[in-house]
Structure formats: C-alpha cells, structure tokens
Coordinates of C-alpha atoms in Angstrom, one line a residue:
M298 CA 93.7 63.4 96.1
T299 CA 90.9 64.4 98.4
I300 CA 89.7 63.0 101.6
N301 CA 86.6 61.6 99.9
E302 CA 88.7 59.8 97.3
H303 CA 90.5 58.1 100.2
G304 CA 87.1 56.8 101.4
F305 CA 86.8 58.4 104.9
T306 CA 83.2 57.6 105.5
D307 CA 83.2 58.9 109.1
P308 CA 83.2 62.8 109.2
Y309 CA 85.2 62.6 112.5
D310 CA 88.0 60.6 110.8
A311 CA 87.9 62.9 107.7
A312 CA 88.4 65.9 110.0
R313 CA 91.2 64.2 111.8
A314 CA 92.8 63.3 108.4
R315 CA 92.6 66.9 107.2
S316 CA 94.2 68.1 110.5
F317 CA 97.0 65.5 110.2
G318 CA 97.8 66.3 106.6
S319 CA 99.7 63.8 104.4
S320 CA 103.2 63.7 106.0
L321 CA 104.6 60.3 106.9
L322 CA 104.5 61.1 110.6
N323 CA 100.9 62.0 110.5
I324 CA 100.0 58.9 108.5
L325 CA 101.8 56.8 111.1
L326 CA 99.8 58.5 113.9
M327 CA 96.6 57.5 112.1
A328 CA 97.9 53.9 111.6
I329 CA 98.9 53.3 115.2
R330 CA 95.6 54.5 116.5
P331 CA 97.0 56.4 119.6
Q332 CA 93.5 56.9 121.0
T333 CA 93.4 53.1 121.8
L334 CA 96.8 53.0 123.6
V335 CA 95.1 53.5 127.0
L336 CA 94.4 49.8 126.8
S337 CA 98.2 49.2 127.1
V338 CA 98.8 51.7 129.9
V339 CA 96.0 51.0 132.3
P340 CA 96.9 47.3 133.0
V341 CA 100.5 48.2 133.7
M342 CA 99.5 51.1 136.0
A343 CA 96.9 48.8 137.7
G344 CA 99.6 46.1 138.4
S345 CA 102.0 48.7 139.6
Y346 CA 99.4 50.2 141.9
W347 CA 98.5 46.8 143.3
A348 CA 102.1 46.0 144.1
W349 CA 102.4 49.4 145.9
A350 CA 99.1 48.9 147.7
T351 CA 99.9 45.4 149.0
H352 CA 103.7 45.5 149.4
A353 CA 104.5 49.2 149.5
T354 CA 107.0 48.6 146.7
V355 CA 107.2 50.0 143.1
S356 CA 110.0 50.4 140.6
S357 CA 110.1 53.4 138.3
A358 CA 112.2 51.3 135.8
V359 CA 109.5 48.6 135.7
V360 CA 106.7 51.1 135.2
I361 CA 108.4 52.9 132.4
C362 CA 109.7 49.9 130.6
A363 CA 106.5 47.9 131.0
I364 CA 104.4 50.8 129.6
V365 CA 106.7 51.3 126.7
A366 CA 106.9 47.6 125.9
S367 CA 103.1 47.0 126.2
A368 CA 102.3 50.1 124.1
A369 CA 105.0 49.1 121.5
I370 CA 103.4 45.6 121.2
Q371 CA 100.0 47.1 120.6
I372 CA 101.4 49.6 118.1
G373 CA 103.2 46.9 116.2
T374 CA 100.1 44.8 116.2
N375 CA 98.0 47.7 114.8
L376 CA 100.5 48.4 112.1
W377 CA 100.9 44.8 111.2
N378 CA 97.1 44.4 111.0
D379 CA 96.9 47.5 108.8
V380 CA 99.4 46.0 106.4
K381 CA 98.0 42.4 106.3
D382 CA 94.4 43.5 105.9
G383 CA 95.4 46.1 103.2
M384 CA 97.3 43.4 101.2
R385 CA 94.2 41.2 101.4
G386 CA 92.2 44.0 99.8
Q387 CA 90.1 44.6 102.9
D388 CA 89.3 47.8 104.8
G389 CA 89.4 50.1 101.8
T390 CA 86.8 52.6 100.6
G391 CA 83.6 52.4 102.6
R392 CA 85.1 51.1 105.8
L393 CA 83.0 52.0 108.8
G394 CA 85.9 52.1 111.2
P395 CA 88.9 54.4 111.5
P396 CA 90.8 54.5 108.1
R397 CA 93.5 52.0 107.3
M398 CA 96.6 53.5 105.6
T399 CA 97.6 50.5 103.4
A400 CA 94.2 49.8 102.0
L401 CA 93.7 53.5 101.1
G402 CA 97.1 53.8 99.5
L403 CA 98.3 56.4 102.0
A404 CA 101.3 54.3 103.0
S405 CA 103.1 51.4 101.4
P406 CA 103.0 47.9 103.0
K407 CA 106.8 48.1 103.1
T408 CA 106.8 51.3 105.1
L409 CA 104.3 50.2 107.7
R410 CA 105.9 46.8 108.0
L411 CA 109.3 48.4 108.8
W412 CA 107.6 50.6 111.5
A413 CA 105.9 47.5 112.9
Y414 CA 109.3 45.8 113.2
A415 CA 110.6 49.0 114.8
A416 CA 107.7 48.8 117.4
F417 CA 108.3 45.2 118.1
G418 CA 112.1 45.9 118.4
T419 CA 111.3 48.6 120.9
A420 CA 109.3 46.2 122.9
I421 CA 112.2 43.7 122.9
A422 CA 114.7 46.4 124.0
C423 CA 112.5 47.3 126.9
G424 CA 111.8 43.7 127.5
L425 CA 115.5 43.0 128.0
V426 CA 115.5 45.4 130.9
L427 CA 112.4 43.7 132.4
V428 CA 114.1 40.3 131.9
A429 CA 117.1 41.5 133.9
I430 CA 114.6 42.2 136.7
G431 CA 112.1 39.3 136.4
G432 CA 114.1 36.5 134.7
W433 CA 112.9 33.8 132.4
P434 CA 109.2 34.2 133.1
I435 CA 109.4 37.6 131.5
V436 CA 111.1 36.0 128.4
V437 CA 108.2 33.7 128.0
I438 CA 105.6 36.4 128.4
G439 CA 107.5 38.7 125.9
V440 CA 108.0 36.0 123.2
V441 CA 104.4 34.8 123.4
S442 CA 103.0 38.4 123.4
I443 CA 105.0 39.4 120.3
A444 CA 104.3 36.1 118.5
C445 CA 100.5 36.6 119.1
G446 CA 100.8 40.2 117.9
L447 CA 102.2 39.0 114.6
A448 CA 99.8 36.1 114.4
Y449 CA 96.8 38.4 115.0
S450 CA 96.5 39.2 111.3
A451 CA 99.1 36.8 109.7
G452 CA 99.7 33.1 109.3
P453 CA 97.4 30.3 108.1
R454 CA 94.9 31.0 110.9
P455 CA 95.0 34.7 112.0
I456 CA 93.5 35.4 115.4
S457 CA 91.5 38.3 113.9
F458 CA 89.7 35.8 111.6
S459 CA 88.5 33.7 114.6
P460 CA 86.2 34.0 117.6
H461 CA 89.2 34.1 119.9
G462 CA 90.2 37.7 119.6
E463 CA 88.4 38.9 122.7
L464 CA 89.9 36.1 124.7
F465 CA 93.3 37.1 123.4
V466 CA 92.8 40.6 124.6
L467 CA 91.4 39.5 128.0
V468 CA 94.4 37.3 128.6
F469 CA 97.3 39.5 127.3
F470 CA 95.9 43.0 127.9
G471 CA 94.4 42.1 131.2
I472 CA 95.6 39.1 133.2
V473 CA 99.1 38.8 131.8
A474 CA 99.8 42.6 131.8
V475 CA 98.5 43.2 135.4
A476 CA 99.9 40.0 137.0
G477 CA 103.1 40.3 135.0
T478 CA 103.7 43.9 136.2
Y479 CA 102.8 42.9 139.7
Y480 CA 105.4 40.1 139.5
L481 CA 108.1 42.4 138.3
H482 CA 107.6 44.7 141.3
T483 CA 107.2 42.0 144.0
G484 CA 108.6 38.7 142.6
L485 CA 105.2 37.1 143.3
V486 CA 102.1 36.2 141.4
S487 CA 99.0 36.4 143.6
A488 CA 95.4 35.4 143.1
S489 CA 94.5 39.0 143.7
S490 CA 96.7 40.2 140.8
I491 CA 95.2 37.7 138.5
G492 CA 91.7 38.7 139.5
L493 CA 92.5 42.4 139.0
G494 CA 93.9 41.5 135.6
A495 CA 90.6 39.8 134.6
I496 CA 88.6 42.8 135.9
V497 CA 90.7 45.3 133.9
G498 CA 90.8 43.0 130.9
L499 CA 87.0 42.7 130.4
P500 CA 86.5 46.3 129.2
A501 CA 89.5 45.9 126.9
A502 CA 87.9 42.8 125.4
A503 CA 84.7 44.8 125.1
V504 CA 86.5 47.3 122.9
L505 CA 87.4 44.7 120.4
L506 CA 83.9 43.3 120.5
V507 CA 82.6 46.7 119.5
N508 CA 85.1 46.9 116.7
N509 CA 84.1 43.5 115.4
H510 CA 80.4 44.2 115.8
R511 CA 80.8 47.4 113.7
D512 CA 82.7 45.4 111.0
R513 CA 80.6 42.3 111.1
I514 CA 79.2 42.7 107.5
S515 CA 82.5 43.2 105.8
D516 CA 84.3 40.7 108.0
E517 CA 81.8 38.0 107.1
K518 CA 82.2 38.7 103.4
A519 CA 85.9 38.4 103.9
G520 CA 85.5 34.9 105.4
R521 CA 86.1 35.9 109.0
R522 CA 84.3 34.2 111.9
T523 CA 84.8 36.8 114.7
L524 CA 82.9 36.4 118.0
A525 CA 80.4 39.1 116.9
I526 CA 79.6 37.1 113.8
V527 CA 79.3 33.8 115.7
V528 CA 77.0 35.0 118.4
G529 CA 75.0 37.4 116.2
R530 CA 73.7 40.9 116.8
K531 CA 71.6 40.2 119.9
G532 CA 74.3 38.0 121.3
T533 CA 76.9 40.7 120.8
H534 CA 74.7 43.2 122.7
L535 CA 74.3 40.8 125.6
L536 CA 77.9 39.9 125.6
Y537 CA 79.0 43.6 125.6
G538 CA 76.7 44.3 128.6
A539 CA 78.0 41.2 130.4
M540 CA 81.6 42.2 130.0
M541 CA 80.9 45.7 131.3
V542 CA 78.7 44.8 134.2
L543 CA 80.8 41.7 135.2
S544 CA 83.9 43.9 135.4
V545 CA 82.1 46.1 137.9
V546 CA 80.7 43.2 139.9
G547 CA 84.1 41.6 139.9
A548 CA 85.6 44.8 141.1
A549 CA 83.0 45.1 143.9
L550 CA 83.9 41.5 145.0
F551 CA 87.6 42.3 144.7
L552 CA 87.0 45.3 147.1
Q553 CA 84.8 43.3 149.5
P554 CA 87.4 43.5 152.3
H555 CA 87.0 47.3 152.3
G556 CA 83.3 47.1 153.2
W557 CA 80.9 49.8 152.2
V558 CA 83.7 52.0 150.8
G559 CA 84.5 49.4 148.1
W560 CA 80.9 49.0 147.2
L561 CA 80.3 52.7 147.1
A562 CA 83.4 53.2 144.9
M563 CA 81.7 51.0 142.3
A564 CA 78.5 53.0 142.1
V565 CA 79.6 55.4 139.4
P566 CA 81.3 52.7 137.2
M567 CA 78.1 50.6 137.4
V568 CA 76.0 53.5 136.3
V569 CA 78.4 54.2 133.4
A570 CA 78.5 50.5 132.5
V571 CA 74.7 50.3 132.3
W572 CA 74.4 53.6 130.4
F573 CA 77.0 52.5 127.8
T574 CA 75.3 49.1 127.4
L575 CA 71.9 50.6 126.8
G576 CA 73.4 53.1 124.3
F577 CA 75.3 50.4 122.5
R578 CA 72.2 48.3 122.0
K579 CA 70.4 51.2 120.3
E580 CA 73.2 52.0 117.9
P581 CA 72.8 50.7 114.3
V582 CA 75.9 49.2 112.6
S583 CA 77.4 52.5 111.4
P584 CA 80.5 54.7 112.0
R585 CA 78.7 56.0 115.1
L586 CA 79.8 52.8 116.9
N587 CA 83.4 54.2 116.7
A588 CA 82.5 56.5 119.6
Y589 CA 82.0 53.4 121.8
L590 CA 85.6 52.4 121.2
G591 CA 86.9 55.4 123.1
R592 CA 84.0 55.4 125.6
T593 CA 84.7 51.7 126.6
G594 CA 88.4 52.4 126.9
S595 CA 87.7 55.4 129.1
F596 CA 85.4 53.1 131.2
Q597 CA 88.4 50.8 131.8
L598 CA 90.4 53.8 133.1
L599 CA 87.4 54.9 135.3
L600 CA 87.2 51.4 136.8
A601 CA 90.9 51.2 137.6
V602 CA 90.9 54.6 139.2
S603 CA 87.8 53.7 141.2
I604 CA 89.5 50.6 142.6
A605 CA 92.5 52.7 143.5
V606 CA 90.4 55.3 145.3
A607 CA 88.6 52.5 147.3
V608 CA 91.9 50.8 148.3
G609 CA 93.8 54.0 149.0
F610 CA 97.3 54.1 150.4
P611 CA 99.2 51.0 151.5
N612 CA 99.0 49.9 155.1

C-alpha cells in the first residue's frame, strides 16, 4: 500500500512516513507525535528553574520523574485520541493534520490502546515516586490529569468535542505543571509559580487552537464545537494573537522586579509573537498550518528561556 493510498495529504508527513517505514515502532512514533512533547517538558523545566531561582533548591529525581510522567500523560492522551477518533471514522483520508494511525489502518485500535495504557502506567509509576516526595496533593494532580487525558476523546462528553480544550491545556500543561513541579521542589505553592504557569501555558493552549482551527471544517461535520468553531475564523485569529502577545506581556510584568533587564529580555519573544500572529492570519485552512504547531511550541521554549536569562542565577 502506497503513501497516497494512506491519505497523506501533507508532503512533509508523506516524506516522514516514507522515512519511518511501516514497522510498529515507527508507526508508534508517528502516533505519539514526538514533535509536540516539548509542551510537556517546558513547564516542568520552568517550575524546576523557578524553584532553583527563588529557593536555590532542585531535586534531580523530581525533574526526571516529572518530565517522564508529564510526557507519558501527553503520549497516552495522543494515542487514546488516535484510537477514539479512528473508531468514530474521523481523521482518515484527506485529513489536513498529521496522519492518524488508526483511521488510516496502519495500526489496530487494540495495539494503540495497549500502548496508551502503557504510557499512562508509566505516568503512574513515576507519579508514585513524586507522591513519596509531595504527598496527597500529587495524588490528586495525577489522578485528575490521567482522568482528563482519557476523557479528552472518550466518554459521553469528550473534551475534544467542546470549546474547553484550550482551557484544559492552559490549566494542566501550564499552571498545574509549573506550580506542581515548584511544589515538589520547595513544598510551597506561590503566586509567582502560578503566574509563571499561566505564562507558559498560554502558548501551549495556542498550539491546540491552531490544531482546531486547521480541522474546523471536518470537526464541525463530525459534530464538534471546538473553540475555533465557536468563535469563528476571525475570532480564532484574534484569540491566537491574544494568547501569544499576552504571554509576553505577562512575562514582562512577571519580570518587573528586574527592571530594564526583564523588559529587554522580552523584546525578542514579542517580535516573534507578532511575527507568528501576522503569519497565522494570512494562512488559509490547509496543511500549511501544521508548521505553526511546531513554531508555537518553539515560541513557548523561547519564552521560558528568555525568562530564565532575565532572572539569572539565584541570589
């Protein structure tokens, strides 16, 4: 069976599929979407850095286990989403986004479901180490995070069918991830860690907004009411720009105690935010929007690094 028969409409995805081949491992790599895993790593690193910058304390065990657990939850959610949407008959031939393995018949629902369980199991195993460090608050965070990962595409009211997906990402891949990591290092939850989480979470939410904007036509036919569908095309353009620019403005306010150094550190992220926003507004609904998934994720990393450069070493 050729790539075209599998429905790879994006030449970039077709080239990647050819390079990966048809082995189970390569198919799994396509399904977990490793290029998006930066969204799991950056919040943990941001929370760890902030603990080090404010309390001169950081635990390598927390960093490693939190990164693995966060990435495993995202991987499990991606695989579960692949299975559930494929079983609904969605995301097959003609999909504008990265290819889905179940819908294209490249992997069985049973196989990807087992790997999703393995990912969530890995998250639980790492979570047990974090529970030993942070206690019951980490149990609550872990249980709710995994439950939301499963509910994203499953259940009577999947999160992916609602306008709440971006809020889910902002909360769990921003505020909870950063403040939770900060708590594991310091035993505290501060207003600054919550604020930093919101700053880091806004670009992550913008990634999902781009994804939903690209799929707005097929999603609406499938009965979804994502935020991109609810606010419309122009509203999505405005919301994307607001998320990007507000994250930089929030970072500048966050760095206000550092004076001109903090404001100067935000110059490059602000230029990038405006540049990406203007480019996003000009793009038609096509596979070309896939480039903005990676660009927006990279912007999140740039923003976090810029904050770290401005704050510098702990006092």
